[in-house]
Short mmCIF file of C-alpha atoms in Angstrom, two decimals:
data_model
loop_
_atom_site.label_atom_id
_atom_site.label_comp_id
_atom_site.label_asym_id
_atom_site.label_seq_id
_atom_site.Cartn_x
_atom_site.Cartn_y
_atom_site.Cartn_z
CA MET A 1 93.44 107.82 121.66
CA ALA A 2 93.56 104.33 121.08
CA PRO A 3 90.71 101.80 121.74
CA GLU A 4 92.14 100.79 124.40
CA ASP A 5 92.25 104.33 126.26
CA PHE A 6 88.05 104.59 125.90
CA LEU A 7 87.45 100.97 127.21
CA ASN A 8 89.77 101.76 130.45
CA GLY A 9 87.35 104.23 130.77
CA GLN A 10 86.81 108.43 129.94
CA ILE A 11 84.56 110.87 130.96
CA LEU A 12 83.88 112.81 127.63
CA LEU A 13 82.76 116.25 127.97
CA ILE A 14 79.74 117.18 125.49
CA ASP A 15 77.96 120.38 124.87
CA LYS A 16 74.81 118.88 123.81
CA PRO A 17 73.13 121.50 121.60
CA LEU A 18 69.68 122.52 121.40
CA HIS A 19 67.12 119.86 119.89
CA TRP A 20 69.14 116.76 120.69
CA THR A 21 68.08 114.13 122.90
CA SER A 22 70.43 113.04 125.39
CA PHE A 23 70.15 109.60 123.84
CA GLN A 24 70.51 110.92 120.03
CA ALA A 25 73.97 112.65 121.51
CA VAL A 26 74.98 109.08 123.39
CA ASN A 27 74.45 107.21 120.32
CA LYS A 28 76.49 109.16 118.00
CA LEU A 29 79.15 109.33 119.50
CA LYS A 30 78.84 105.45 120.05
CA TYR A 31 78.64 104.95 116.13
CA VAL A 32 81.85 107.28 115.50
CA LEU A 33 84.18 104.96 118.17
CA ILE A 34 82.37 101.67 116.73
CA LYS A 35 83.44 103.50 112.93
CA LYS A 36 86.38 105.63 113.30
CA VAL A 37 88.26 103.90 116.41
CA GLY A 38 87.25 100.50 115.90
CA LEU A 39 85.51 99.61 118.97
CA PRO A 40 83.58 96.37 119.71
CA LYS A 41 80.26 96.97 119.35
CA LYS A 42 78.75 96.15 122.77
CA PHE A 43 81.11 98.55 124.11
CA LYS A 44 80.07 100.32 127.15
CA ILE A 45 79.19 103.93 127.14
CA GLY A 46 76.59 106.26 128.83
CA HIS A 47 75.35 110.05 130.28
CA ALA A 48 75.36 111.32 133.56
CA GLY A 49 72.11 113.19 133.51
CA THR A 50 69.52 113.69 130.94
CA LEU A 51 69.32 116.97 129.15
CA ASP A 52 65.78 117.73 127.75
CA PRO A 53 65.49 118.13 124.06
CA LEU A 54 65.36 122.28 124.60
CA ALA A 55 68.39 122.70 127.12
CA SER A 56 71.60 122.55 125.56
CA GLY A 57 74.63 122.41 127.33
CA LEU A 58 77.31 120.07 129.04
CA LEU A 59 76.59 116.16 129.00
CA LEU A 60 79.78 113.74 130.67
CA VAL A 61 79.76 110.60 128.72
CA CYS A 62 81.09 108.02 129.97
CA THR A 63 83.43 105.51 128.64
CA GLY A 64 84.38 101.75 129.32
CA LYS A 65 84.99 101.23 133.17
CA PHE A 66 84.22 104.51 134.15
CA THR A 67 80.41 103.66 133.13
CA LYS A 68 80.34 102.26 136.64
CA ARG A 69 81.07 106.46 137.86
CA ILE A 70 77.75 107.35 136.25
CA THR A 71 75.69 107.13 139.77
CA GLU A 72 78.09 109.14 141.31
CA LEU A 73 78.49 112.13 138.47
CA GLN A 74 74.74 112.12 138.09
CA GLY A 75 74.55 113.11 142.27
CA GLN A 76 77.10 115.99 142.31
CA ALA A 77 75.53 119.68 142.03
CA LYS A 78 74.68 120.87 138.98
CA GLU A 79 74.41 125.12 137.59
CA TYR A 80 72.47 126.29 135.12
CA THR A 81 71.66 129.57 133.44
CA GLY A 82 68.50 130.08 131.14
CA THR A 83 65.66 132.40 131.07
CA PHE A 84 62.12 132.93 132.67
CA TYR A 85 59.37 134.52 130.98
CA MET A 86 56.87 136.38 133.11
CA GLY A 87 52.88 136.78 132.98
CA ALA A 88 52.49 133.17 131.36
CA THR A 89 52.17 129.19 131.79
CA THR A 90 52.09 126.16 129.98
CA PRO A 91 50.96 122.71 131.00
CA SER A 92 55.26 121.48 130.54
CA TYR A 93 56.17 124.65 132.14
CA ASP A 94 58.84 125.74 128.96
CA LEU A 95 58.06 125.84 125.24
CA GLU A 96 57.26 122.13 124.71
CA THR A 97 53.68 122.95 124.56
CA GLU A 98 51.90 126.52 123.97
CA ILE A 99 51.11 129.52 126.72
CA ASP A 100 47.31 128.01 128.29
CA GLU A 101 47.21 131.00 131.13
CA THR A 102 48.32 134.49 130.95
CA PHE A 103 48.58 136.56 133.99
CA ASP A 104 48.81 140.41 134.81
CA THR A 105 52.76 141.41 135.62
CA SER A 106 52.07 145.27 136.52
CA HIS A 107 53.23 144.75 139.81
CA ILE A 108 56.92 143.00 139.28
CA ASP A 109 59.77 144.59 139.66
CA GLU A 110 63.01 144.12 140.20
CA ALA A 111 62.59 144.31 143.86
CA LEU A 112 60.22 141.70 143.92
CA ILE A 113 62.14 139.24 141.57
CA HIS A 114 64.71 139.57 144.23
CA GLU A 115 62.81 139.31 147.35
CA SER A 116 61.14 136.20 145.53
CA VAL A 117 64.78 134.43 144.60
CA LYS A 118 65.38 134.27 149.13
CA GLN A 119 62.71 131.88 149.57
CA PHE A 120 63.69 129.17 146.80
CA LEU A 121 67.57 128.81 148.88
CA GLY A 122 67.99 126.22 150.77
CA GLU A 123 65.77 123.11 150.95
CA ILE A 124 62.64 123.14 149.33
CA ASP A 125 59.65 120.92 148.21
CA GLN A 126 59.13 120.43 144.80
CA LYS A 127 56.47 119.07 142.68
CA PRO A 128 57.84 117.83 139.28
CA PRO A 129 56.25 119.27 135.39
CA ILE A 130 53.68 117.14 134.40
CA PHE A 131 55.81 116.51 131.57
CA SER A 132 58.79 114.57 132.79
CA ALA A 133 59.94 111.36 132.24
CA ILE A 134 58.56 110.32 135.91
CA LYS A 135 56.88 107.04 136.10
CA LYS A 136 53.26 107.22 138.37
CA ASP A 137 51.63 104.06 138.37
CA GLY A 138 54.21 101.99 135.49
CA VAL A 139 53.62 104.89 132.97
CA ARG A 140 55.47 107.95 132.42
CA LEU A 141 54.02 111.37 133.84
CA TYR A 142 54.34 113.01 129.81
CA GLU A 143 52.60 109.89 128.27
CA HIS A 144 49.43 110.89 131.13
CA ALA A 145 49.72 114.28 130.19
CA ARG A 146 49.57 113.70 126.54
CA ALA A 147 46.38 111.28 126.86
CA GLY A 148 44.43 114.36 129.04
CA GLU A 149 44.80 112.80 132.14
CA THR A 150 45.02 114.11 135.68
CA VAL A 151 47.38 112.07 137.77
CA GLU A 152 48.17 113.49 141.27
CA ILE A 153 51.82 114.21 141.37
CA ALA A 154 53.93 114.20 144.93
CA SER A 155 56.43 116.83 145.82
CA ARG A 156 59.90 115.78 146.35
CA LYS A 157 62.84 117.47 148.43
CA THR A 158 65.18 118.88 146.43
CA THR A 159 67.84 121.73 147.42
CA ILE A 160 68.80 124.81 145.88
CA HIS A 161 72.33 125.99 146.73
CA GLU A 162 72.62 129.01 144.37
CA PHE A 163 69.77 131.30 142.88
CA GLU A 164 71.05 134.47 141.08
CA ILE A 165 69.31 137.00 139.54
CA THR A 166 71.76 138.00 136.00
CA ARG A 167 69.58 140.02 134.16
CA ILE A 168 65.42 141.49 134.11
CA ALA A 169 64.07 143.06 130.97
CA LEU A 170 60.65 141.88 132.02
CA PRO A 171 58.75 139.65 130.41
CA GLU A 172 62.35 138.52 130.75
CA VAL A 173 64.19 137.38 133.46
CA ASP A 174 67.77 135.52 133.35
CA PHE A 175 69.11 133.33 135.88
CA ARG A 176 71.89 131.27 137.43
CA VAL A 177 71.22 128.12 139.60
CA VAL A 178 73.31 125.77 141.34
CA CYS A 179 70.93 122.90 142.14
CA SER A 180 70.87 119.13 143.72
CA LYS A 181 70.17 116.19 141.96
CA GLY A 182 66.59 116.05 140.50
CA THR A 183 66.04 119.59 141.25
CA TYR A 184 63.46 120.62 137.87
CA ILE A 185 64.56 124.36 136.87
CA ARG A 186 61.08 123.99 135.19
CA SER A 187 59.59 123.39 138.06
CA LEU A 188 61.18 126.40 139.35
CA ALA A 189 59.90 128.62 136.98
CA TYR A 190 56.53 127.93 137.29
CA ASP A 191 56.36 128.28 141.69
CA PHE A 192 58.97 131.21 140.53
CA GLY A 193 55.84 132.81 139.01
CA LYS A 194 53.97 132.01 141.55
CA ALA A 195 55.50 133.29 143.92
CA MET A 196 54.90 136.73 142.66
CA ASP A 197 51.51 136.05 142.17
CA SER A 198 51.73 135.79 138.63
CA GLY A 199 52.85 132.43 136.43
CA ALA A 200 56.53 132.05 133.97
CA HIS A 201 57.63 129.42 132.47
CA LEU A 202 61.22 128.53 130.86
CA THR A 203 62.09 129.55 127.99
CA VAL A 204 66.22 129.42 127.97
CA LEU A 205 67.88 126.56 129.36
CA ARG A 206 71.84 125.77 129.34
CA ARG A 207 73.90 123.54 131.59
CA THR A 208 77.04 125.05 132.61
CA LYS A 209 78.60 122.78 135.26
CA ILE A 210 78.59 119.35 136.63
CA GLY A 211 80.86 119.40 140.06
CA GLU A 212 83.96 120.23 138.78
CA TYR A 213 83.17 120.28 135.00
CA ASP A 214 82.50 123.05 132.98
CA VAL A 215 80.80 123.50 129.88
CA LEU A 216 83.41 125.88 128.90
CA ASN A 217 85.71 122.69 128.07
CA ALA A 218 83.14 120.57 126.75
CA VAL A 219 83.59 120.04 122.87
CA ASP A 220 80.33 120.38 120.70
CA VAL A 221 79.25 116.74 119.02
CA ASN A 222 79.59 117.66 115.94
CA ASP A 223 83.00 118.64 116.18
CA PHE A 224 84.23 115.82 118.02
CA VAL A 225 83.11 113.55 115.60
CA ALA A 226 84.72 115.70 112.74
CA SER A 227 88.09 115.01 114.31
CA PHE A 228 87.58 111.27 113.58
CA GLN A 229 87.66 112.26 109.95
#
């Protein structure tokens, strides 16, 4: 594509690798588009929805005039797949931090798992993880957490449109979730374990869809870069 194509607006479907931040992925694309395509250094580029470093999958990157569509794209339903690890929790609700508590899982069977799914369908109240970028009194929650500070986190409304269990091999439970903007799958993992009088944390997360956009049509960051060599 010519520089004008990117300036007029493109939505790039990127498959963000594990351990990359969304910011790193966008910066990599920006660098390549400036160096290889000849776009001006101040051209507009941004992503429509952050993915944690410990998550992989679909990142929508908007360029040029299409950056005006970021808010619209962020508001679309998202689909995720991943794995819950039953019987243990972590402060971050995922693998960013070490296990802080273990729980009995002897009472958990397939029937209880599938029954517990039902209480999370529809509109639910959810508390974001303490290890998140949400601000409390002007300070991001993860900064409070890393300082060892205890803060009260308000719950928020979110909607789970679909929640499907795709594999049970305890202590692992695989899932597919379609949810509204602002849903924390890490919090869903924590609450799901709690609902079964146990504990759980998220060990694998992949975003597979944002609205009509599918990760099957996305390109890996490094492959995108290589295409301009």
